[in-house]
Amino acid sequence: MKARHKRIAIIVGGLASLSIAAFFVLNALNSNIALFFTPTQVYAGEAPKDRVFRIGGMVRDGSLQRNSMTVHFVVTDTAKDIPVAYTGILPDLFKEGKGVVAQGKLGPDGQFIATEVLAKHDANYMPPEAKHAIDQAQAERMEKTLTRMVAKPTPVP
Amino acid sequence: MQNKIIHWFKYGSPQSFYPLAGKMLPWFVTLAVIFGSAGLWLGFFVAPTDAVQGEGYRIIFVHVAASWMSMFLYLVMAFWAGLGLALNTRLSSMMASAVAPTGALMAFISLWTGALWGKPMWGTWWVWDARLTSELILLFLYLGFLALQAAIDEPRRADKAGAILALVGVVNVPIIYFSVTWWNTLHQGASVSLTKSPSMAVTMLWGMLLMALCFWMYSIAMTLMRVRVIILERERTSEWVKHAVA
């Protein structure tokens, strides 16, 4: 084996073992790398009890209530809900039905007292007209499903 | 036919690559200017306002191009450094050293524009999520590579030490890229990828791609410019440099 081939083998072998090591480390740190816990994870008891942590999900439609300086809303991952109370300024992109990440503590009554609320937006970029068209199409689809359900009610088991 | 074959490997020697790099340089500068003006024009005057983020999203035209280049240039740097380590070719290591400062610049621009974008949209300049943190580590890897090479006086030893650091750091690049799918992060997923159709309006996409091409051409031009200086510096005792400089 030439010296050159040996060096190549060492480099390739080194990179391979390094990748495996990195894989195990990242796997072990998995829950620490994640920025937030979903409501389902919080219900499952995965979130820290007496420490500040972040929850993330969608702001449930129709859940936003303003009460002088404090806002109340519900963070949902469609499976579980967590009510949140926050006093402060919300980011511009904060909206019902959109993504949110809140930092704070879980109170004894199951309400999350947030100290910071961040908006999480999606990776779609489009002009307002396109967004309007998509929203309308969705609304129409919804309406059709509703009329079908009313016309032919699904049998109750 | 026989005499038309170009002997590519001859450009592996610093002496013959020096004039070739000089010849290619103005072309890449020109291309960078053309792509850059087209991309910025498309991005700022043609691309529509975003439905959610308004005009603020337009920072994407710089942010995404810089982020892509910061990751790609790291792979390029590690490739040349590894080649230099394995084959002991002088020019390969010089290329790695020439790529590093531009890569660091791209990582810096990516983080900085990201912060400027994050404040109005997310509500924070910085958050320790996996995407942002791994990109910060990328910047530190670039800076570490530069510092390590600068700290060792003998060029060949500096090349070897730098190469090992560059190769170890390669693990970070897929982590940056896949961080948004592997863990939950504040940073959104990719709008453009090889596996699915892009989730953005066509003119926005073109502006972004043109800016990426601009940054790509700029990086090549800067690397060629820098490698020419490195060649002259390292070969200063040789006859041909004395002739070239005289």
mmCIF file of C-alpha atoms in Angstrom:
data_model
loop_
_atom_site.group_PDB
_atom_site.id
_atom_site.type_symbol
_atom_site.label_atom_id
_atom_site.label_comp_id
_atom_site.label_asym_id
_atom_site.label_seq_id
_atom_site.Cartn_x
_atom_site.Cartn_y
_atom_site.Cartn_z
ATOM 1 C CA MET A 1 0.000 0.000 0.000
ATOM 2 C CA LYS A 2 1.378 3.344 -1.007
ATOM 3 C CA ALA A 3 1.626 6.095 1.587
ATOM 4 C CA ARG A 4 -0.922 8.073 -0.389
ATOM 5 C CA HIS A 5 -3.483 5.252 -0.274
ATOM 6 C CA LYS A 6 -2.925 4.863 3.428
ATOM 7 C CA ARG A 7 -3.602 8.548 4.010
ATOM 8 C CA ILE A 8 -6.810 8.379 1.950
ATOM 9 C CA ALA A 9 -7.948 5.335 3.949
ATOM 10 C CA ILE A 10 -7.238 7.137 7.226
ATOM 11 C CA ILE A 11 -9.210 10.209 6.115
ATOM 12 C CA VAL A 12 -12.208 8.177 4.902
ATOM 13 C CA GLY A 13 -12.166 5.999 8.015
ATOM 14 C CA GLY A 14 -11.842 9.043 10.259
ATOM 15 C CA LEU A 15 -14.783 10.793 8.600
ATOM 16 C CA ALA A 16 -16.927 7.656 8.854
ATOM 17 C CA SER A 17 -16.245 7.136 12.568
ATOM 18 C CA LEU A 18 -16.743 10.840 13.218
ATOM 19 C CA SER A 19 -20.155 10.757 11.522
ATOM 20 C CA ILE A 20 -21.195 7.768 13.614
ATOM 21 C CA ALA A 21 -20.021 9.512 16.798
ATOM 22 C CA ALA A 22 -21.896 12.669 15.823
ATOM 23 C CA PHE A 23 -25.014 10.608 15.139
ATOM 24 C CA PHE A 24 -24.954 9.067 18.614
ATOM 25 C CA VAL A 25 -24.243 12.362 20.354
ATOM 26 C CA LEU A 26 -27.071 14.149 18.530
ATOM 27 C CA ASN A 27 -29.399 11.234 19.211
ATOM 28 C CA ALA A 28 -28.587 11.350 22.918
ATOM 29 C CA LEU A 29 -29.075 15.130 23.038
ATOM 30 C CA ASN A 30 -32.260 14.959 20.984
ATOM 31 C CA SER A 31 -34.621 16.439 23.577
ATOM 32 C CA ASN A 32 -32.140 19.187 24.473
ATOM 33 C CA ILE A 33 -31.691 20.298 20.879
ATOM 34 C CA ALA A 34 -35.409 20.657 20.257
ATOM 35 C CA LEU A 35 -36.396 24.287 20.789
ATOM 36 C CA PHE A 36 -39.866 23.627 22.194
ATOM 37 C CA PHE A 37 -42.243 20.968 23.483
ATOM 38 C CA THR A 38 -45.538 20.274 21.749
ATOM 39 C CA PRO A 39 -48.718 20.231 23.898
ATOM 40 C CA THR A 40 -48.825 16.440 23.494
ATOM 41 C CA GLN A 41 -45.320 16.165 24.944
ATOM 42 C CA VAL A 42 -46.279 18.445 27.839
ATOM 43 C CA TYR A 43 -49.292 16.256 28.646
ATOM 44 C CA ALA A 44 -47.056 13.198 28.486
ATOM 45 C CA GLY A 45 -44.891 14.768 31.202
ATOM 46 C CA GLU A 46 -41.813 15.229 29.004
ATOM 47 C CA ALA A 47 -41.516 18.944 29.770
ATOM 48 C CA PRO A 48 -39.546 20.107 32.845
ATOM 49 C CA LYS A 49 -41.753 20.743 35.880
ATOM 50 C CA ASP A 50 -40.395 23.751 37.786
ATOM 51 C CA ARG A 51 -38.225 25.245 35.137
ATOM 52 C CA VAL A 52 -38.723 27.680 32.255
ATOM 53 C CA PHE A 53 -39.297 25.940 28.923
ATOM 54 C CA ARG A 54 -40.873 26.632 25.547
ATOM 55 C CA ILE A 55 -44.050 25.283 24.052
ATOM 56 C CA GLY A 56 -44.832 25.429 20.360
ATOM 57 C CA GLY A 57 -47.789 24.814 18.107
ATOM 58 C CA MET A 58 -50.642 26.666 16.448
ATOM 59 C CA VAL A 59 -52.746 29.416 17.987
ATOM 60 C CA ARG A 60 -56.192 27.817 18.074
ATOM 61 C CA ASP A 61 -58.736 29.636 15.903
ATOM 62 C CA GLY A 62 -61.058 31.823 17.964
ATOM 63 C CA SER A 63 -59.107 31.362 21.199
ATOM 64 C CA LEU A 64 -57.457 34.802 21.323
ATOM 65 C CA GLN A 65 -58.815 37.050 24.096
ATOM 66 C CA ARG A 66 -57.446 40.444 25.051
ATOM 67 C CA ASN A 67 -57.940 41.461 28.627
ATOM 68 C CA SER A 68 -56.377 44.923 29.109
ATOM 69 C CA MET A 69 -52.601 44.195 29.024
ATOM 70 C CA THR A 70 -52.833 40.427 29.185
ATOM 71 C CA VAL A 71 -53.655 38.224 26.214
ATOM 72 C CA HIS A 72 -55.029 34.735 26.521
ATOM 73 C CA PHE A 73 -54.839 32.144 23.760
ATOM 74 C CA VAL A 74 -54.660 28.402 23.293
ATOM 75 C CA VAL A 75 -51.667 26.622 21.787
ATOM 76 C CA THR A 76 -52.653 23.420 20.037
ATOM 77 C CA ASP A 77 -50.981 20.642 18.062
ATOM 78 C CA THR A 78 -54.494 19.479 17.049
ATOM 79 C CA ALA A 79 -54.244 16.584 19.539
ATOM 80 C CA LYS A 80 -53.827 18.507 22.823
ATOM 81 C CA ASP A 81 -54.420 22.122 23.902
ATOM 82 C CA ILE A 82 -52.603 24.332 26.389
ATOM 83 C CA PRO A 83 -54.048 27.694 27.501
ATOM 84 C CA VAL A 84 -51.476 30.474 27.587
ATOM 85 C CA ALA A 85 -51.493 33.851 29.349
ATOM 86 C CA TYR A 86 -49.038 36.514 28.263
ATOM 87 C CA THR A 87 -48.506 40.141 29.244
ATOM 88 C CA GLY A 88 -46.549 42.094 26.674
ATOM 89 C CA ILE A 89 -46.238 42.954 23.045
ATOM 90 C CA LEU A 90 -47.029 40.262 20.496
ATOM 91 C CA PRO A 91 -44.972 40.015 17.275
ATOM 92 C CA ASP A 92 -46.652 41.307 14.106
ATOM 93 C CA LEU A 93 -47.000 37.861 12.577
ATOM 94 C CA PHE A 94 -48.822 36.494 15.635
ATOM 95 C CA LYS A 95 -52.208 35.335 14.370
ATOM 96 C CA GLU A 96 -54.891 32.776 15.069
ATOM 97 C CA GLY A 97 -54.271 29.610 13.084
ATOM 98 C CA LYS A 98 -50.548 30.406 12.729
ATOM 99 C CA GLY A 99 -47.451 28.984 14.400
ATOM 100 C CA VAL A 100 -46.253 30.244 17.774
ATOM 101 C CA VAL A 101 -43.453 29.489 20.232
ATOM 102 C CA ALA A 102 -43.898 30.686 23.821
ATOM 103 C CA GLN A 103 -41.399 30.611 26.673
ATOM 104 C CA GLY A 104 -42.520 30.439 30.274
ATOM 105 C CA LYS A 105 -43.673 28.141 33.065
ATOM 106 C CA LEU A 106 -46.615 25.852 33.526
ATOM 107 C CA GLY A 107 -48.789 27.062 36.396
ATOM 108 C CA PRO A 108 -50.463 24.658 38.867
ATOM 109 C CA ASP A 109 -53.824 25.248 37.160
ATOM 110 C CA GLY A 110 -52.436 23.948 33.856
ATOM 111 C CA GLN A 111 -52.164 27.436 32.391
ATOM 112 C CA PHE A 112 -48.872 28.345 30.760
ATOM 113 C CA ILE A 113 -47.597 31.740 31.941
ATOM 114 C CA ALA A 114 -45.490 33.053 29.070
ATOM 115 C CA THR A 115 -42.700 35.598 29.404
ATOM 116 C CA GLU A 116 -41.875 35.677 25.687
ATOM 117 C CA VAL A 117 -43.999 34.905 22.629
ATOM 118 C CA LEU A 118 -42.457 34.409 19.188
ATOM 119 C CA ALA A 119 -44.222 33.942 15.855
ATOM 120 C CA LYS A 120 -43.232 30.959 13.724
ATOM 121 C CA HIS A 121 -44.049 31.380 10.053
ATOM 122 C CA ASP A 122 -44.067 28.775 7.304
ATOM 123 C CA ALA A 123 -41.828 28.444 4.253
ATOM 124 C CA ASN A 124 -44.460 29.647 1.752
ATOM 125 C CA TYR A 125 -43.986 32.945 -0.001
ATOM 126 C CA MET A 126 -46.665 34.231 -2.354
ATOM 127 C CA PRO A 127 -48.360 37.475 -3.411
ATOM 128 C CA PRO A 128 -51.596 38.472 -1.564
ATOM 129 C CA GLU A 129 -53.753 37.644 -4.626
ATOM 130 C CA ALA A 130 -52.477 34.050 -4.706
ATOM 131 C CA LYS A 131 -53.037 33.700 -0.970
ATOM 132 C CA HIS A 132 -56.565 35.057 -1.374
ATOM 133 C CA ALA A 133 -57.278 32.539 -4.160
ATOM 134 C CA ILE A 134 -55.998 29.647 -2.046
ATOM 135 C CA ASP A 135 -58.016 30.754 1.000
ATOM 136 C CA GLN A 136 -61.136 31.029 -1.141
ATOM 137 C CA ALA A 137 -60.650 27.589 -2.664
ATOM 138 C CA GLN A 138 -60.238 26.163 0.823
ATOM 139 C CA ALA A 139 -63.364 27.896 2.057
ATOM 140 C CA GLU A 140 -65.332 26.559 -0.916
ATOM 141 C CA ARG A 141 -64.100 23.040 -0.305
ATOM 142 C CA MET A 142 -65.080 23.346 3.333
ATOM 143 C CA GLU A 143 -68.521 24.624 2.382
ATOM 144 C CA LYS A 144 -69.073 21.730 -0.029
ATOM 145 C CA THR A 145 -68.121 19.191 2.619
ATOM 146 C CA LEU A 146 -70.473 20.874 5.074
ATOM 147 C CA THR A 147 -73.431 20.851 2.636
ATOM 148 C CA ARG A 148 -72.739 17.201 1.862
ATOM 149 C CA MET A 149 -72.678 16.397 5.555
ATOM 150 C CA VAL A 150 -75.950 18.235 6.123
ATOM 151 C CA ALA A 151 -77.639 16.594 3.112
ATOM 152 C CA LYS A 152 -76.493 13.104 4.033
ATOM 153 C CA PRO A 153 -75.713 12.891 7.733
ATOM 154 C CA THR A 154 -73.108 10.328 8.607
ATOM 155 C CA PRO A 155 -74.599 7.410 10.531
ATOM 156 C CA VAL A 156 -73.864 7.500 14.213
ATOM 157 C CA PRO A 157 -72.327 4.203 15.332
ATOM 158 C CA MET B 1 -6.695 15.264 -32.895
ATOM 159 C CA GLN B 2 -3.917 14.122 -30.622
ATOM 160 C CA ASN B 3 -2.472 17.578 -30.037
ATOM 161 C CA LYS B 4 -5.889 18.996 -29.101
ATOM 162 C CA ILE B 5 -6.026 17.167 -25.773
ATOM 163 C CA ILE B 6 -5.652 19.566 -22.877
ATOM 164 C CA HIS B 7 -3.398 18.311 -20.116
ATOM 165 C CA TRP B 8 -5.621 19.249 -17.176
ATOM 166 C CA PHE B 9 -3.229 17.991 -14.551
ATOM 167 C CA LYS B 10 -0.643 20.506 -15.607
ATOM 168 C CA TYR B 11 -2.875 23.125 -13.964
ATOM 169 C CA GLY B 12 -2.325 21.320 -10.694
ATOM 170 C CA SER B 13 1.013 23.087 -10.410
ATOM 171 C CA PRO B 14 0.936 26.586 -8.900
ATOM 172 C CA GLN B 15 3.159 27.909 -11.677
ATOM 173 C CA SER B 16 0.721 27.110 -14.494
ATOM 174 C CA PHE B 17 -2.414 27.786 -12.460
ATOM 175 C CA TYR B 18 -1.319 31.323 -11.583
ATOM 176 C CA PRO B 19 -1.751 32.759 -15.129
ATOM 177 C CA LEU B 20 -4.899 30.645 -15.744
ATOM 178 C CA ALA B 21 -6.517 32.040 -12.590
ATOM 179 C CA GLY B 22 -5.602 35.528 -13.755
ATOM 180 C CA LYS B 23 -7.298 34.909 -17.092
ATOM 181 C CA MET B 24 -10.494 33.486 -15.542
ATOM 182 C CA LEU B 25 -10.832 36.181 -12.874
ATOM 183 C CA PRO B 26 -12.416 39.002 -14.974
ATOM 184 C CA TRP B 27 -14.999 36.581 -16.395
ATOM 185 C CA PHE B 28 -16.251 35.556 -12.992
ATOM 186 C CA VAL B 29 -16.314 39.167 -11.783
ATOM 187 C CA THR B 30 -18.389 40.122 -14.854
ATOM 188 C CA LEU B 31 -20.790 37.209 -14.314
ATOM 189 C CA ALA B 32 -21.188 38.131 -10.642
ATOM 190 C CA VAL B 33 -22.091 41.727 -11.582
ATOM 191 C CA ILE B 34 -24.578 40.580 -14.261
ATOM 192 C CA PHE B 35 -26.314 37.988 -12.058
ATOM 193 C CA GLY B 36 -26.252 40.361 -9.096
ATOM 194 C CA SER B 37 -27.891 43.274 -10.919
ATOM 195 C CA ALA B 38 -30.488 40.977 -12.511
ATOM 196 C CA GLY B 39 -31.207 39.266 -9.184
ATOM 197 C CA LEU B 40 -31.522 42.510 -7.199
ATOM 198 C CA TRP B 41 -33.683 44.103 -9.885
ATOM 199 C CA LEU B 42 -35.986 41.073 -9.923
ATOM 200 C CA GLY B 43 -35.979 40.872 -6.143
ATOM 201 C CA PHE B 44 -36.677 44.511 -5.385
ATOM 202 C CA PHE B 45 -38.757 45.709 -8.360
ATOM 203 C CA VAL B 46 -40.429 42.697 -9.982
ATOM 204 C CA ALA B 47 -41.097 40.130 -7.264
ATOM 205 C CA PRO B 48 -44.503 40.651 -5.593
ATOM 206 C CA THR B 49 -45.076 41.622 -1.980
ATOM 207 C CA ASP B 50 -45.493 38.613 0.286
ATOM 208 C CA ALA B 51 -48.982 37.975 1.644
ATOM 209 C CA VAL B 52 -47.824 37.353 5.213
ATOM 210 C CA GLN B 53 -44.562 39.257 5.643
ATOM 211 C CA GLY B 54 -45.148 42.248 3.349
ATOM 212 C CA GLU B 55 -42.000 43.905 1.996
ATOM 213 C CA GLY B 56 -39.799 42.638 4.818
ATOM 214 C CA TYR B 57 -39.401 39.213 3.231
ATOM 215 C CA ARG B 58 -37.165 40.714 0.522
ATOM 216 C CA ILE B 59 -34.119 40.172 2.711
ATOM 217 C CA ILE B 60 -34.518 36.552 1.557
ATOM 218 C CA PHE B 61 -32.692 37.442 -1.662
ATOM 219 C CA VAL B 62 -29.480 38.022 0.268
ATOM 220 C CA HIS B 63 -30.081 35.726 3.228
ATOM 221 C CA VAL B 64 -30.737 32.473 1.381
ATOM 222 C CA ALA B 65 -27.963 32.976 -1.180
ATOM 223 C CA ALA B 66 -25.441 33.686 1.593
ATOM 224 C CA SER B 67 -26.603 30.702 3.657
ATOM 225 C CA TRP B 68 -26.377 28.299 0.725
ATOM 226 C CA MET B 69 -22.911 29.561 -0.160
ATOM 227 C CA SER B 70 -21.697 29.358 3.442
ATOM 228 C CA MET B 71 -22.534 25.636 3.516
ATOM 229 C CA PHE B 72 -21.372 24.890 -0.027
ATOM 230 C CA LEU B 73 -18.069 26.726 0.410
ATOM 231 C CA TYR B 74 -17.363 24.718 3.546
ATOM 232 C CA LEU B 75 -17.703 21.511 1.518
ATOM 233 C CA VAL B 76 -15.427 22.981 -1.158
ATOM 234 C CA MET B 77 -12.860 24.020 1.451
ATOM 235 C CA ALA B 78 -12.933 20.608 3.130
ATOM 236 C CA PHE B 79 -12.636 18.901 -0.280
ATOM 237 C CA TRP B 80 -9.493 20.844 -1.224
ATOM 238 C CA ALA B 81 -8.023 20.509 2.270
ATOM 239 C CA GLY B 82 -8.640 16.744 2.238
ATOM 240 C CA LEU B 83 -7.174 16.411 -1.233
ATOM 241 C CA GLY B 84 -4.094 18.327 -0.117
ATOM 242 C CA LEU B 85 -3.764 16.105 2.937
ATOM 243 C CA ALA B 86 -4.167 12.859 1.002
ATOM 244 C CA LEU B 87 -2.187 13.601 -2.152
ATOM 245 C CA ASN B 88 0.256 16.199 -0.826
ATOM 246 C CA THR B 89 -0.575 18.525 -3.696
ATOM 247 C CA ARG B 90 0.438 22.068 -2.885
ATOM 248 C CA LEU B 91 -2.221 23.854 -4.915
ATOM 249 C CA SER B 92 -5.091 21.959 -3.217
ATOM 250 C CA SER B 93 -4.130 23.275 0.208
ATOM 251 C CA MET B 94 -3.698 26.773 -1.187
ATOM 252 C CA MET B 95 -7.234 26.562 -2.611
ATOM 253 C CA ALA B 96 -8.597 25.544 0.810
ATOM 254 C CA SER B 97 -6.924 28.562 2.429
ATOM 255 C CA ALA B 98 -8.235 30.807 -0.338
ATOM 256 C CA VAL B 99 -11.858 29.662 0.073
ATOM 257 C CA ALA B 100 -12.008 30.050 3.881
ATOM 258 C CA PRO B 101 -12.317 33.865 4.248
ATOM 259 C CA THR B 102 -15.154 34.055 1.695
ATOM 260 C CA GLY B 103 -16.901 31.177 3.440
ATOM 261 C CA ALA B 104 -16.597 32.970 6.774
ATOM 262 C CA LEU B 105 -18.009 36.128 5.191
ATOM 263 C CA MET B 106 -21.002 34.188 3.822
ATOM 264 C CA ALA B 107 -21.716 32.591 7.208
ATOM 265 C CA PHE B 108 -21.488 36.038 8.828
ATOM 266 C CA ILE B 109 -23.864 37.598 6.272
ATOM 267 C CA SER B 110 -26.259 34.697 6.727
ATOM 268 C CA LEU B 111 -26.370 35.140 10.518
ATOM 269 C CA TRP B 112 -26.558 38.921 10.370
ATOM 270 C CA THR B 113 -29.336 39.149 7.759
ATOM 271 C CA GLY B 114 -31.099 36.359 9.643
ATOM 272 C CA ALA B 115 -31.052 38.445 12.820
ATOM 273 C CA LEU B 116 -32.342 41.496 10.945
ATOM 274 C CA TRP B 117 -35.115 39.346 9.501
ATOM 275 C CA GLY B 118 -35.924 37.547 12.740
ATOM 276 C CA LYS B 119 -36.586 40.663 14.808
ATOM 277 C CA PRO B 120 -39.570 41.999 12.816
ATOM 278 C CA MET B 121 -41.043 38.602 11.841
ATOM 279 C CA TRP B 122 -40.412 36.201 14.733
ATOM 280 C CA GLY B 123 -40.031 38.876 17.387
ATOM 281 C CA THR B 124 -36.419 38.127 18.325
ATOM 282 C CA TRP B 125 -32.929 38.762 16.958
ATOM 283 C CA TRP B 126 -31.648 35.402 18.065
ATOM 284 C CA VAL B 127 -32.890 32.125 19.460
ATOM 285 C CA TRP B 128 -30.815 29.045 20.292
ATOM 286 C CA ASP B 129 -32.602 26.719 17.923
ATOM 287 C CA ALA B 130 -30.776 23.994 16.006
ATOM 288 C CA ARG B 131 -30.614 25.847 12.672
ATOM 289 C CA LEU B 132 -29.236 29.104 14.063
ATOM 290 C CA THR B 133 -26.822 27.437 16.470
ATOM 291 C CA SER B 134 -25.344 25.074 13.878
ATOM 292 C CA GLU B 135 -24.860 27.990 11.459
ATOM 293 C CA LEU B 136 -23.042 29.883 14.237
ATOM 294 C CA ILE B 137 -20.822 26.824 14.738
ATOM 295 C CA LEU B 138 -20.094 26.934 10.992
ATOM 296 C CA LEU B 139 -18.845 30.527 11.348
ATOM 297 C CA PHE B 140 -16.639 29.452 14.268
ATOM 298 C CA LEU B 141 -15.259 26.546 12.213
ATOM 299 C CA TYR B 142 -14.259 28.958 9.457
ATOM 300 C CA LEU B 143 -12.683 31.345 11.967
ATOM 301 C CA GLY B 144 -10.957 28.436 13.721
ATOM 302 C CA PHE B 145 -9.529 27.222 10.421
ATOM 303 C CA LEU B 146 -8.186 30.702 9.633
ATOM 304 C CA ALA B 147 -6.772 31.184 13.133
ATOM 305 C CA LEU B 148 -5.134 27.751 13.188
ATOM 306 C CA GLN B 149 -3.446 28.320 9.849
ATOM 307 C CA ALA B 150 -2.306 31.776 10.901
ATOM 308 C CA ALA B 151 -0.856 30.414 14.147
ATOM 309 C CA ILE B 152 1.513 27.924 12.475
ATOM 310 C CA ASP B 153 4.446 29.474 10.696
ATOM 311 C CA GLU B 154 5.475 26.600 8.479
ATOM 312 C CA PRO B 155 2.945 26.469 5.558
ATOM 313 C CA ARG B 156 2.946 22.669 5.060
ATOM 314 C CA ARG B 157 2.269 22.018 8.750
ATOM 315 C CA ALA B 158 -0.377 24.744 8.787
ATOM 316 C CA ASP B 159 -2.044 23.050 5.801
ATOM 317 C CA LYS B 160 -2.157 19.686 7.565
ATOM 318 C CA ALA B 161 -3.528 21.036 10.847
ATOM 319 C CA GLY B 162 -6.112 23.123 8.979
ATOM 320 C CA ALA B 163 -7.135 20.155 6.838
ATOM 321 C CA ILE B 164 -7.894 18.008 9.867
ATOM 322 C CA LEU B 165 -10.033 20.753 11.399
ATOM 323 C CA ALA B 166 -11.825 21.325 8.065
ATOM 324 C CA LEU B 167 -12.558 17.604 7.667
ATOM 325 C CA VAL B 168 -13.817 17.191 11.231
ATOM 326 C CA GLY B 169 -16.126 20.173 10.735
ATOM 327 C CA VAL B 170 -17.739 18.639 7.645
ATOM 328 C CA VAL B 171 -20.119 16.735 9.952
ATOM 329 C CA ASN B 172 -21.741 20.087 10.766
ATOM 330 C CA VAL B 173 -22.906 20.815 7.201
ATOM 331 C CA PRO B 174 -25.629 18.119 6.952
ATOM 332 C CA ILE B 175 -26.632 19.029 10.515
ATOM 333 C CA ILE B 176 -27.282 22.636 9.419
ATOM 334 C CA TYR B 177 -29.166 21.532 6.336
ATOM 335 C CA PHE B 178 -31.407 18.953 8.014
ATOM 336 C CA SER B 179 -31.734 20.690 11.410
ATOM 337 C CA VAL B 180 -35.174 22.058 10.501
ATOM 338 C CA THR B 181 -36.520 18.581 9.716
ATOM 339 C CA TRP B 182 -34.747 16.610 12.471
ATOM 340 C CA TRP B 183 -35.723 18.837 15.396
ATOM 341 C CA ASN B 184 -38.442 21.355 16.047
ATOM 342 C CA THR B 185 -36.996 24.818 15.490
ATOM 343 C CA LEU B 186 -38.208 28.386 15.202
ATOM 344 C CA HIS B 187 -36.647 28.572 11.739
ATOM 345 C CA GLN B 188 -39.051 27.352 9.084
ATOM 346 C CA GLY B 189 -38.286 24.490 6.714
ATOM 347 C CA ALA B 190 -36.785 24.832 3.246
ATOM 348 C CA SER B 191 -38.811 26.684 0.590
ATOM 349 C CA VAL B 192 -36.623 25.263 -2.157
ATOM 350 C CA SER B 193 -35.223 21.746 -2.176
ATOM 351 C CA LEU B 194 -34.362 18.978 -4.593
ATOM 352 C CA THR B 195 -37.121 16.675 -3.409
ATOM 353 C CA LYS B 196 -40.210 18.878 -3.709
ATOM 354 C CA SER B 197 -41.473 21.727 -5.829
ATOM 355 C CA PRO B 198 -40.601 25.167 -4.419
ATOM 356 C CA SER B 199 -43.209 26.803 -2.200
ATOM 357 C CA MET B 200 -42.819 30.337 -3.505
ATOM 358 C CA ALA B 201 -43.972 32.548 -6.371
ATOM 359 C CA VAL B 202 -41.994 32.135 -9.612
ATOM 360 C CA THR B 203 -40.468 35.636 -9.773
ATOM 361 C CA MET B 204 -39.395 35.379 -6.134
ATOM 362 C CA LEU B 205 -37.747 32.067 -6.921
ATOM 363 C CA TRP B 206 -35.905 33.471 -9.940
ATOM 364 C CA GLY B 207 -34.648 36.427 -7.935
ATOM 365 C CA MET B 208 -33.322 34.060 -5.316
ATOM 366 C CA LEU B 209 -31.643 31.742 -7.823
ATOM 367 C CA LEU B 210 -30.001 34.663 -9.649
ATOM 368 C CA MET B 211 -28.668 36.000 -6.351
ATOM 369 C CA ALA B 212 -27.332 32.539 -5.510
ATOM 370 C CA LEU B 213 -25.546 32.464 -8.889
ATOM 371 C CA CYS B 214 -24.173 35.957 -8.208
ATOM 372 C CA PHE B 215 -22.773 34.880 -4.822
ATOM 373 C CA TRP B 216 -21.378 31.747 -6.430
ATOM 374 C CA MET B 217 -19.531 33.676 -9.139
ATOM 375 C CA TYR B 218 -18.350 36.232 -6.555
ATOM 376 C CA SER B 219 -16.960 33.438 -4.381
ATOM 377 C CA ILE B 220 -15.079 31.902 -7.312
ATOM 378 C CA ALA B 221 -13.657 35.298 -8.275
ATOM 379 C CA MET B 222 -12.527 36.050 -4.709
ATOM 380 C CA THR B 223 -11.013 32.589 -4.332
ATOM 381 C CA LEU B 224 -9.050 32.952 -7.579
ATOM 382 C CA MET B 225 -7.847 36.398 -6.551
ATOM 383 C CA ARG B 226 -6.769 35.151 -3.136
ATOM 384 C CA VAL B 227 -5.126 31.961 -4.410
ATOM 385 C CA ARG B 228 -2.980 34.037 -6.763
ATOM 386 C CA VAL B 229 -1.661 36.011 -3.812
ATOM 387 C CA ILE B 230 -1.067 32.827 -1.813
ATOM 388 C CA ILE B 231 0.818 31.272 -4.756
ATOM 389 C CA LEU B 232 3.102 34.293 -5.087
ATOM 390 C CA GLU B 233 3.697 34.384 -1.349
ATOM 391 C CA ARG B 234 4.536 30.718 -0.969
ATOM 392 C CA GLU B 235 6.587 30.369 -4.160
ATOM 393 C CA ARG B 236 8.444 33.635 -3.672
ATOM 394 C CA THR B 237 11.836 31.917 -3.673
ATOM 395 C CA SER B 238 11.249 30.216 -7.038
ATOM 396 C CA GLU B 239 12.646 31.511 -10.322
ATOM 397 C CA TRP B 240 9.302 31.921 -12.118
ATOM 398 C CA VAL B 241 7.855 34.174 -9.389
ATOM 399 C CA LYS B 242 10.958 36.340 -9.488
ATOM 400 C CA HIS B 243 10.424 36.660 -13.255
ATOM 401 C CA ALA B 244 6.675 37.260 -12.921
ATOM 402 C CA VAL B 245 7.049 39.954 -10.303
ATOM 403 C CA ALA B 246 10.076 41.642 -11.845
#
